[in-house]
Tab-separated table of C-alpha atoms and ligand atoms in Angstrom:
chain	number	residue	atom	x	y	z
A	25	UNK	CA	0.000	0.000	0.000
A	26	UNK	CA	1.319	3.395	-0.954
A	27	UNK	CA	1.108	6.341	1.410
A	28	UNK	CA	1.322	10.005	0.560
A	29	UNK	CA	4.525	11.599	1.742
A	30	UNK	CA	3.064	14.235	4.056
A	31	UNK	CA	5.211	17.218	4.840
A	32	UNK	CA	4.497	19.984	7.304
A	33	UNK	CA	5.173	21.423	10.726
A	34	UNK	CA	4.142	19.795	14.002
A	35	UNK	CA	0.559	20.654	14.923
A	36	UNK	CA	-0.881	21.174	18.401
A	37	UNK	CA	-4.246	20.198	19.911
A	38	UNK	CA	-4.561	16.481	19.204
A	39	UNK	CA	-4.392	13.240	21.126
A	40	UNK	CA	-3.963	9.538	20.452
A	41	UNK	CA	-7.014	7.292	20.726
A	42	UNK	CA	-7.046	3.786	22.173
A	43	UNK	CA	-7.881	2.323	18.762
A	44	UNK	CA	-4.646	3.646	17.266
A	45	UNK	CA	-6.107	6.666	15.529
A	46	UNK	CA	-5.156	10.265	16.275
A	47	UNK	CA	-7.897	12.809	16.999
A	48	UNK	CA	-7.562	16.461	16.053
A	49	UNK	CA	-9.063	18.682	18.755
A	50	UNK	CA	-8.963	22.039	16.959
A	51	UNK	CA	-12.588	22.121	15.864
A	52	UNK	CA	-15.770	20.265	16.774
A	53	UNK	CA	-15.350	17.896	13.840
A	54	UNK	CA	-12.779	15.969	15.882
A	55	UNK	CA	-11.351	14.216	12.828
A	56	UNK	CA	-9.945	10.792	13.743
A	57	UNK	CA	-7.088	9.875	11.502
A	58	UNK	CA	-5.102	6.824	10.483
A	59	UNK	CA	-1.556	7.299	9.289
A	60	UNK	CA	-1.469	9.204	5.997
A	61	UNK	CA	-5.000	10.612	6.328
A	62	UNK	CA	-5.991	14.257	6.236
A	63	UNK	CA	-8.779	15.926	8.196
A	64	UNK	CA	-11.829	17.456	6.553
A	65	UNK	CA	-10.005	20.780	6.341
A	66	UNK	CA	-7.389	18.972	4.227
A	67	UNK	CA	-4.442	20.851	5.721
A	68	UNK	CA	-4.110	19.038	9.055
A	69	UNK	CA	-2.856	15.533	8.505
A	70	UNK	CA	-1.407	12.550	10.310
A	71	UNK	CA	2.216	11.753	9.630
A	72	UNK	CA	3.314	8.674	11.568
A	73	UNK	CA	2.531	9.184	15.225
A	74	UNK	CA	1.943	12.926	15.037
A	75	UNK	CA	-0.356	15.517	13.509
A	76	UNK	CA	1.125	18.095	11.168
A	77	UNK	CA	0.017	21.345	9.581
A	78	UNK	CA	0.810	20.865	5.908
A	79	UNK	CA	0.451	24.539	4.981
A	80	UNK	CA	2.841	25.984	7.557
A	81	UNK	CA	4.798	28.838	5.950
A	82	UNK	CA	2.802	28.783	2.720
A	83	UNK	CA	0.254	31.339	1.601
A	84	UNK	CA	-2.266	31.702	-1.183
A	85	UNK	CA	-1.037	35.267	-1.712
A	86	UNK	CA	-0.723	38.625	-0.006
A	87	UNK	CA	-2.758	41.773	-0.541
A	88	UNK	CA	-3.008	45.128	1.172
A	89	UNK	CA	-6.666	45.928	1.810
A	90	UNK	CA	-8.565	48.651	3.637
A	91	UNK	CA	-9.382	47.460	7.163
A	92	UNK	CA	-13.043	48.218	6.364
A	93	UNK	CA	-13.004	45.344	3.905
A	94	UNK	CA	-12.538	42.670	6.603
A	95	UNK	CA	-15.081	44.158	7.563
A	96	UNK	CA	-13.984	46.111	10.637
A	97	UNK	CA	-15.516	49.579	10.945
A	98	UNK	CA	-14.371	50.407	14.485
A	99	UNK	CA	-10.750	49.269	14.421
A	100	UNK	CA	-8.163	51.807	13.245
A	101	UNK	CA	-10.445	53.166	10.468
A	102	UNK	CA	-8.879	54.070	7.155
A	103	UNK	CA	-5.713	52.037	7.730
A	104	UNK	CA	-4.181	49.401	5.438
A	105	UNK	CA	-4.085	45.752	6.514
A	106	UNK	CA	-1.839	43.080	5.056
A	107	UNK	CA	-4.171	40.178	4.318
A	108	UNK	CA	-3.316	36.581	3.629
A	109	UNK	CA	-4.656	33.072	3.871
A	110	UNK	CA	-3.553	29.530	3.097
A	111	UNK	CA	-5.842	26.799	1.760
A	112	UNK	CA	-8.649	24.589	3.044
A	113	UNK	CA	-11.503	25.167	5.511
A	114	UNK	CA	-13.205	23.324	8.348
A	115	UNK	CA	-16.714	24.192	7.160
A	116	UNK	CA	-18.279	23.141	3.878
A	117	UNK	CA	-20.542	26.119	3.120
A	118	UNK	CA	-22.404	25.644	-0.132
A	119	UNK	CA	-22.434	29.416	-0.611
A	120	UNK	CA	-18.712	29.952	0.007
A	121	UNK	CA	-17.533	33.206	-1.571
A	122	UNK	CA	-13.852	32.202	-1.414
A	123	UNK	CA	-14.227	28.620	-2.546
A	124	UNK	CA	-11.217	28.622	-4.860
A	125	UNK	CA	-9.045	28.992	-1.746
A	126	UNK	CA	-11.094	27.253	0.890
A	127	UNK	CA	-11.711	24.170	-1.237
A	128	UNK	CA	-8.206	24.066	-2.687
A	129	UNK	CA	-6.842	20.556	-2.775
A	130	UNK	CA	-3.770	21.346	-4.823
A	131	UNK	CA	-1.379	22.658	-2.253
A	132	UNK	CA	0.964	23.526	-5.093
A	133	UNK	CA	-1.184	26.582	-5.637
A	134	UNK	CA	0.278	27.908	-2.414
A	135	UNK	CA	3.220	29.410	-4.133
A	136	UNK	CA	4.048	32.216	-1.778
A	137	UNK	CA	6.420	30.855	0.847
A	138	UNK	CA	6.743	33.232	3.735
A	139	UNK	CA	8.242	32.965	7.193
A	140	UNK	CA	6.508	34.764	10.077
A	141	UNK	CA	9.361	37.253	10.247
A	142	UNK	CA	9.202	38.044	6.527
A	143	UNK	CA	5.445	38.726	6.775
A	144	UNK	CA	5.842	41.001	9.782
A	145	UNK	CA	8.647	42.872	8.041
A	146	UNK	CA	6.607	43.247	4.846
A	147	UNK	CA	3.675	44.615	6.847
A	148	UNK	CA	5.875	47.157	8.554
A	149	UNK	CA	7.690	48.228	5.399
A	150	UNK	CA	4.442	48.704	3.511
A	151	UNK	CA	2.924	50.863	6.258
A	152	UNK	CA	0.261	48.376	7.361
A	153	UNK	CA	-1.033	48.807	10.890
A	154	UNK	CA	-2.219	45.221	11.071
A	155	UNK	CA	-2.062	41.775	9.497
A	156	UNK	CA	-5.279	39.868	8.799
A	157	UNK	CA	-5.615	36.081	8.792
A	158	UNK	CA	-8.387	35.793	6.257
A	159	UNK	CA	-9.515	34.375	2.860
A	160	UNK	CA	-9.753	30.963	4.523
A	161	UNK	CA	-10.334	30.269	8.206
A	162	UNK	CA	-7.192	30.738	10.341
A	163	UNK	CA	-8.537	28.192	12.824
A	164	UNK	CA	-7.093	25.422	10.664
A	165	UNK	CA	-3.644	27.009	10.355
A	166	UNK	CA	-3.410	28.399	13.860
A	167	UNK	CA	0.202	27.335	14.498
A	168	UNK	CA	1.350	29.384	11.506
A	169	UNK	CA	-0.998	32.285	12.290
A	170	UNK	CA	0.201	32.477	15.898
A	171	UNK	CA	3.876	32.518	14.881
A	172	UNK	CA	3.137	35.311	12.397
A	173	UNK	CA	1.140	37.166	15.053
A	174	UNK	CA	4.018	37.003	17.515
A	175	UNK	CA	6.453	38.366	14.928
A	176	UNK	CA	3.974	41.150	14.159
A	177	UNK	CA	3.442	42.147	17.774
A	178	UNK	CA	7.194	42.386	18.235
A	179	UNK	CA	7.128	45.103	15.556
A	180	UNK	CA	4.027	46.874	16.860
A	181	UNK	CA	1.760	45.458	14.142
A	182	UNK	CA	-1.721	44.358	15.272
A	183	UNK	CA	-3.402	41.071	14.382
A	184	UNK	CA	-6.850	40.585	12.922
A	185	UNK	CA	-8.724	37.275	12.677
A	186	UNK	CA	-11.453	36.757	10.117
A	187	UNK	CA	-13.081	33.498	11.093
A	188	UNK	CA	-16.292	31.537	11.282
A	189	UNK	CA	-15.539	30.859	14.945
A	190	UNK	CA	-16.093	27.106	14.639
A	191	UNK	CA	-13.459	25.838	17.046
A	192	UNK	CA	-12.868	24.174	20.403
A	193	UNK	CA	-12.174	25.907	23.698
A	194	UNK	CA	-8.445	25.220	24.151
A	195	UNK	CA	-7.239	26.286	20.711
A	196	UNK	CA	-9.657	29.226	20.925
A	197	UNK	CA	-7.949	30.514	24.062
A	198	UNK	CA	-4.504	30.005	22.565
A	199	UNK	CA	-5.376	31.678	19.277
A	200	UNK	CA	-7.174	34.749	20.598
A	201	UNK	CA	-4.397	35.514	23.078
A	202	UNK	CA	-2.466	36.656	20.018
A	203	UNK	CA	-5.224	38.612	18.250
A	204	UNK	CA	-6.225	42.267	18.604
A	205	UNK	CA	-9.424	42.290	16.546
A	206	UNK	CA	-11.769	39.751	15.025
A	207	UNK	CA	-14.618	39.645	12.601
A	208	UNK	CA	-16.624	36.489	13.201
A	209	UNK	CA	-19.035	35.179	10.623
A	210	UNK	CA	-22.347	34.378	12.262
A	211	UNK	CA	-23.741	32.594	9.256
A	212	UNK	CA	-27.309	32.246	10.480
A	213	UNK	CA	-29.197	31.781	13.711
A	214	UNK	CA	-30.508	28.238	13.336
A	215	UNK	CA	-28.795	24.917	13.892
A	216	UNK	CA	-30.597	23.690	10.764
A	217	UNK	CA	-28.792	26.178	8.539
A	218	UNK	CA	-25.384	25.262	9.931
A	219	UNK	CA	-26.124	21.561	9.625
A	220	UNK	CA	-27.630	21.634	6.147
A	221	UNK	CA	-25.520	24.246	4.394
A	222	UNK	CA	-22.200	24.104	6.291
A	223	UNK	CA	-22.188	20.642	7.935
A	224	UNK	CA	-21.346	22.458	11.150
A	225	UNK	CA	-23.152	23.695	14.248
A	226	UNK	CA	-24.249	27.064	15.607
A	227	UNK	CA	-23.543	26.651	19.319
A	228	UNK	CA	-19.704	26.502	19.091
A	229	UNK	CA	-19.826	29.768	17.120
A	230	UNK	CA	-21.942	31.426	19.810
A	231	UNK	CA	-19.455	30.124	22.394
A	232	UNK	CA	-16.619	31.757	20.452
A	233	UNK	CA	-18.479	35.076	20.312
A	234	UNK	CA	-19.108	35.058	24.040
A	235	UNK	CA	-15.533	34.027	24.737
A	236	UNK	CA	-14.037	36.839	22.655
A	237	UNK	CA	-16.392	39.440	24.081
A	238	UNK	CA	-16.127	38.527	27.727
A	239	UNK	CA	-12.812	36.738	28.210
A	240	UNK	CA	-10.455	38.756	25.994
A	241	UNK	CA	-9.571	42.322	25.020
A	242	UNK	CA	-9.959	41.497	21.327
A	243	UNK	CA	-12.102	44.030	19.461
A	244	UNK	CA	-15.077	42.109	18.039
A	245	UNK	CA	-17.365	42.695	15.057
A	246	UNK	CA	-19.831	40.253	13.495
A	247	UNK	CA	-20.847	39.596	9.903
A	248	UNK	CA	-23.984	37.841	8.719
A	249	UNK	CA	-24.324	37.137	5.007
A	250	UNK	CA	-28.035	37.249	4.241
A	251	UNK	CA	-29.036	34.561	1.761
A	252	UNK	CA	-32.543	34.917	0.324
A	253	UNK	CA	-34.824	32.157	1.509
A	254	UNK	CA	-32.257	30.641	3.878
A	255	UNK	CA	-31.531	33.039	6.751
A	256	UNK	CA	-33.225	36.342	5.929
A	257	UNK	CA	-36.639	35.905	7.574
A	258	UNK	CA	-37.432	38.764	9.987
A	259	UNK	CA	-38.065	36.299	12.824
A	260	UNK	CA	-34.541	34.906	12.483
A	261	UNK	CA	-33.027	38.398	12.371
A	262	UNK	CA	-35.040	39.266	15.483
A	263	UNK	CA	-33.679	36.220	17.300
A	264	UNK	CA	-30.113	36.859	16.184
A	265	UNK	CA	-30.266	40.521	17.230
A	266	UNK	CA	-31.842	39.724	20.583
A	267	UNK	CA	-29.138	37.164	21.290
A	268	UNK	CA	-26.357	39.614	20.479
A	269	UNK	CA	-27.964	42.277	22.652
A	270	UNK	CA	-28.450	39.894	25.587
A	271	UNK	CA	-25.152	38.026	25.376
A	272	UNK	CA	-22.682	40.508	23.894
A	273	UNK	CA	-24.229	43.917	24.544
A	274	UNK	CA	-25.111	46.859	22.294
A	275	UNK	CA	-21.572	47.868	21.308
A	276	UNK	CA	-20.583	44.924	19.086
A	277	UNK	CA	-20.932	46.109	15.470
A	278	UNK	CA	-23.012	43.892	13.216
A	279	UNK	CA	-22.650	43.807	9.416
A	280	UNK	CA	-25.434	42.418	7.228
A	281	UNK	CA	-23.875	41.708	3.849
A	282	UNK	CA	-25.351	40.837	0.466
A	283	UNK	CA	-25.005	37.353	-0.990
A	284	UNK	CA	-24.143	36.845	-4.632
A	285	UNK	CA	-24.630	33.491	-6.380
A	286	UNK	CA	-21.476	31.420	-5.941
A	287	UNK	CA	-20.029	27.895	-5.664
A	288	UNK	CA	-22.890	25.402	-5.081
A	289	UNK	CA	-25.559	28.074	-4.708
A	290	UNK	CA	-25.850	29.477	-8.189
A	291	UNK	CA	-29.623	29.058	-8.104
A	292	UNK	CA	-30.260	31.642	-5.374
A	293	UNK	CA	-30.681	35.289	-6.334
A	294	UNK	CA	-28.529	38.133	-5.054
A	295	UNK	CA	-29.792	39.675	-1.788
A	296	UNK	CA	-32.090	42.668	-2.423
A	297	UNK	CA	-30.942	45.931	-0.893
A	298	UNK	CA	-34.278	46.190	0.926
A	299	UNK	CA	-33.571	42.942	2.793
A	300	UNK	CA	-30.355	44.378	4.199
A	301	UNK	CA	-32.045	47.605	5.219
A	302	UNK	CA	-34.864	45.695	6.885
A	303	UNK	CA	-32.386	43.558	8.830
A	304	UNK	CA	-30.468	46.662	9.897
A	305	UNK	CA	-33.678	48.286	11.138
A	306	UNK	CA	-34.600	45.199	13.141
A	307	UNK	CA	-31.189	44.953	14.792
A	308	UNK	CA	-31.218	48.634	15.714
A	309	UNK	CA	-34.708	48.314	17.155
A	310	UNK	CA	-33.270	45.654	19.440
A	311	UNK	CA	-30.827	48.218	20.756
A	312	UNK	CA	-27.677	47.401	18.793
A	313	UNK	CA	-25.838	50.684	18.291
A	314	UNK	CA	-23.694	49.985	15.269
A	315	UNK	CA	-25.358	48.042	12.473
A	316	UNK	CA	-24.172	48.145	8.863
A	317	UNK	CA	-25.092	46.964	5.410
A	318	UNK	CA	-22.377	45.545	3.195
A	319	UNK	CA	-21.645	44.538	-0.421
A	320	UNK	CA	-24.059	47.229	-1.650
A	321	UNK	CA	-23.719	50.935	-2.247
A	322	UNK	CA	-25.329	52.489	0.822
A	323	UNK	CA	-23.608	55.464	2.416
A	324	UNK	CA	-26.309	55.854	5.056
A	325	UNK	CA	-26.176	52.175	6.034
A	326	UNK	CA	-22.393	52.067	6.104
A	327	UNK	CA	-21.747	55.185	8.158
A	328	UNK	CA	-21.310	55.282	11.935
A	329	UNK	CA	-23.599	57.405	14.110
A	330	UNK	CA	-23.246	58.603	17.683
A	331	UNK	CA	-25.460	56.453	19.915
A	332	UNK	CA	-26.056	59.448	22.205
A	333	UNK	CA	-26.839	62.399	19.896
A	334	UNK	CA	-27.197	60.773	16.462
A	335	UNK	CA	-24.429	62.822	14.806
A	336	UNK	CA	-22.661	61.114	11.939
A	337	UNK	CA	-19.260	60.135	13.341
A	338	UNK	CA	-17.723	58.351	10.354
A	339	UNK	CA	-19.079	58.699	6.817
A	340	UNK	CA	-18.279	55.841	4.427
A	341	UNK	CA	-18.705	55.321	0.724
A	342	UNK	CA	-17.750	51.704	0.155
A	343	UNK	CA	-14.313	51.603	1.823
A	344	UNK	CA	-13.596	55.321	1.525
A	345	UNK	CA	-13.958	57.491	4.616
A	346	UNK	CA	-15.984	60.524	3.555
A	347	UNK	CA	-16.580	62.163	6.916
A	348	UNK	CA	-14.966	62.166	10.370
A	349	UNK	CA	-16.338	63.670	13.548
A	350	UNK	CA	-14.464	61.800	16.255
A	351	UNK	CA	-11.863	63.104	18.661
A	352	UNK	CA	-8.463	61.412	18.711
A	353	UNK	CA	-9.717	59.337	21.643
A	354	UNK	CA	-12.784	58.137	19.779
A	355	UNK	CA	-15.416	60.458	21.277
A	356	UNK	CA	-18.229	62.209	19.465
A	357	UNK	CA	-17.098	65.581	18.153
A	358	UNK	CA	-20.543	67.035	18.909
A	359	UNK	CA	-21.573	65.680	22.334
A	360	UNK	CA	-18.365	63.966	23.543
A	361	UNK	CA	-20.051	60.577	24.094
A	362	UNK	CA	-17.678	57.634	23.505
A	363	UNK	CA	-17.875	55.544	20.354
A	364	UNK	CA	-16.999	51.893	20.944
A	365	UNK	CA	-13.896	50.691	19.140
A	366	UNK	CA	-10.152	51.096	18.765
A	367	UNK	CA	-9.378	54.639	17.610
A	368	UNK	CA	-5.939	56.190	17.695
A	369	UNK	CA	-5.820	59.737	16.405
A	370	UNK	CA	-7.096	60.788	13.002
A	371	UNK	CA	-8.235	58.159	10.457
A	372	UNK	CA	-5.876	56.557	7.975
A	373	UNK	CA	-5.905	57.599	4.344
A	374	UNK	CA	-5.589	54.230	2.601
A	375	UNK	CA	-8.962	54.535	0.873
A	376	UNK	CA	-10.559	51.689	-1.061
A	377	UNK	CA	-7.543	50.382	-2.944
A	378	UNK	CA	-6.435	46.783	-2.986
A	379	UNK	CA	-2.798	46.147	-3.717
A	380	UNK	CA	-1.176	42.712	-4.200
A	381	UNK	CA	2.132	42.425	-2.367
A	382	UNK	CA	5.129	40.181	-2.900
A	383	UNK	CA	6.620	38.953	0.359
A	384	UNK	CA	10.250	38.037	-0.137
A	385	UNK	CA	10.812	34.652	1.532
A	386	UNK	CA	14.574	35.106	1.454
A	387	UNK	CA	14.400	37.978	3.891
A	388	UNK	CA	13.389	35.786	6.771
B	426	SF4	S1	-9.261	21.455	12.252
B	426	SF4	FE1	-9.367	20.117	10.439
B	426	SF4	S2	-8.491	18.148	11.070
B	426	SF4	FE2	-8.947	19.313	12.930
B	426	SF4	S3	-10.978	18.587	13.546
B	426	SF4	FE3	-11.280	20.464	12.308
B	426	SF4	S4	-11.572	19.739	10.194
B	426	SF4	FE4	-10.722	18.021	11.375
C-alpha cells in the first residue's frame, strides 16, 4: 500500500485514541485519523505518530486591503491591513464566496512561501497597521498564524482574525491571546442552517463570540451574510439581534452583507438591498448601536452614528472614509459621548484600494 509523503510542521491540539487513531481537537469535527490521512479541512494531517500542519509557511497570496473590507468599521479606520490566507476550511458552506481557496486541494497553488518574520517585516515596510488572517479560516492554520502574530506584535503590528468561529475551547484561548481584533461570521441563527448548508453547528460559534467578548480584550465585530430564503426571515433576524444584545451587549458592530450566487448556490438570487435595510432596522430596534449593510452601495447604512446624539461620526462610501467627527480618543465631536472601538488619532488615508504584495521569503 502506498502512502502520501506528508510534509508539514508539528501541529498542536490532538491526542492519540485507544484504537490507534489520532484525533484532532482544533474544531468540533474531531477528525480521527489513520496514518497518511488528512482531516476534513485537508491541511491538518497525520504523519506517523503525530499531527502536522501541511500549509505551515505557505500562503495563497498577499494583498493590502482597507481594514473596512474585513469588515472592521471600528478598528483603526482608514488604515491598510496586510491580508493573507492559506488553503482549506473546516466548514463546507455551499455558498462559500472564497471557494477557490477554501476548497483548494492542490497545495501547489500555495506558491508564496513566507516565514513569520518576513510577513511582519513586509507589513511594517508597507505601512500596514495590522495583518489579517483571512480568505480561509485561520482556525485550521493556527500554528502558523500564531507565529506570524508574535512576529507582528514584536514590531508593533496588530493582528486581525477573520473566522467563522467554529473551534474548540483550548485552541480558541490560545489563538485569541495573540489577536487584537476579530470579525466572526455568524452565518445564520438556526442549527438547521449550519447543519444543512455548512455541515457544522451554531452553538460553538456562539461560544466563540461570548468568549471573545467577555474573556479577551480582542475588538469584536460580526458579519452575517443574508441569503434569500435561507436566513433572511425577519423572525430569524429578530432572534439573532436579541441574542447579540443579551449576550454581547449593544456595542458589538453587526454587518449584514449581500449574498451573490457562488459555488454550489448558483440558483439563489442576489440579496435585495431592501432585505439588508430591513435587517439593519430590526437589529437597531433591538438596541444594537452599530449596524451596517455591506456589499451594496449604501452610504447611510455604512456610516457610523453617535449612539447618544445621532451625529454622523464616520461617513463611508464603500471603503472610503468621507466624513470624520471623532476626537483622537474616539469620542463624538458634537456631544463627547464615547464611540466603541479602537481609535488612535485621526483616520488613515488608505482609501478603497487593494494592492497585491510580494513577500520576499529570502528575507526571513
Ligand atoms: S481542524 Fe481540520 S483536522 Fe482538525 S478537527 Fe477540524 S476539520 Fe478536522
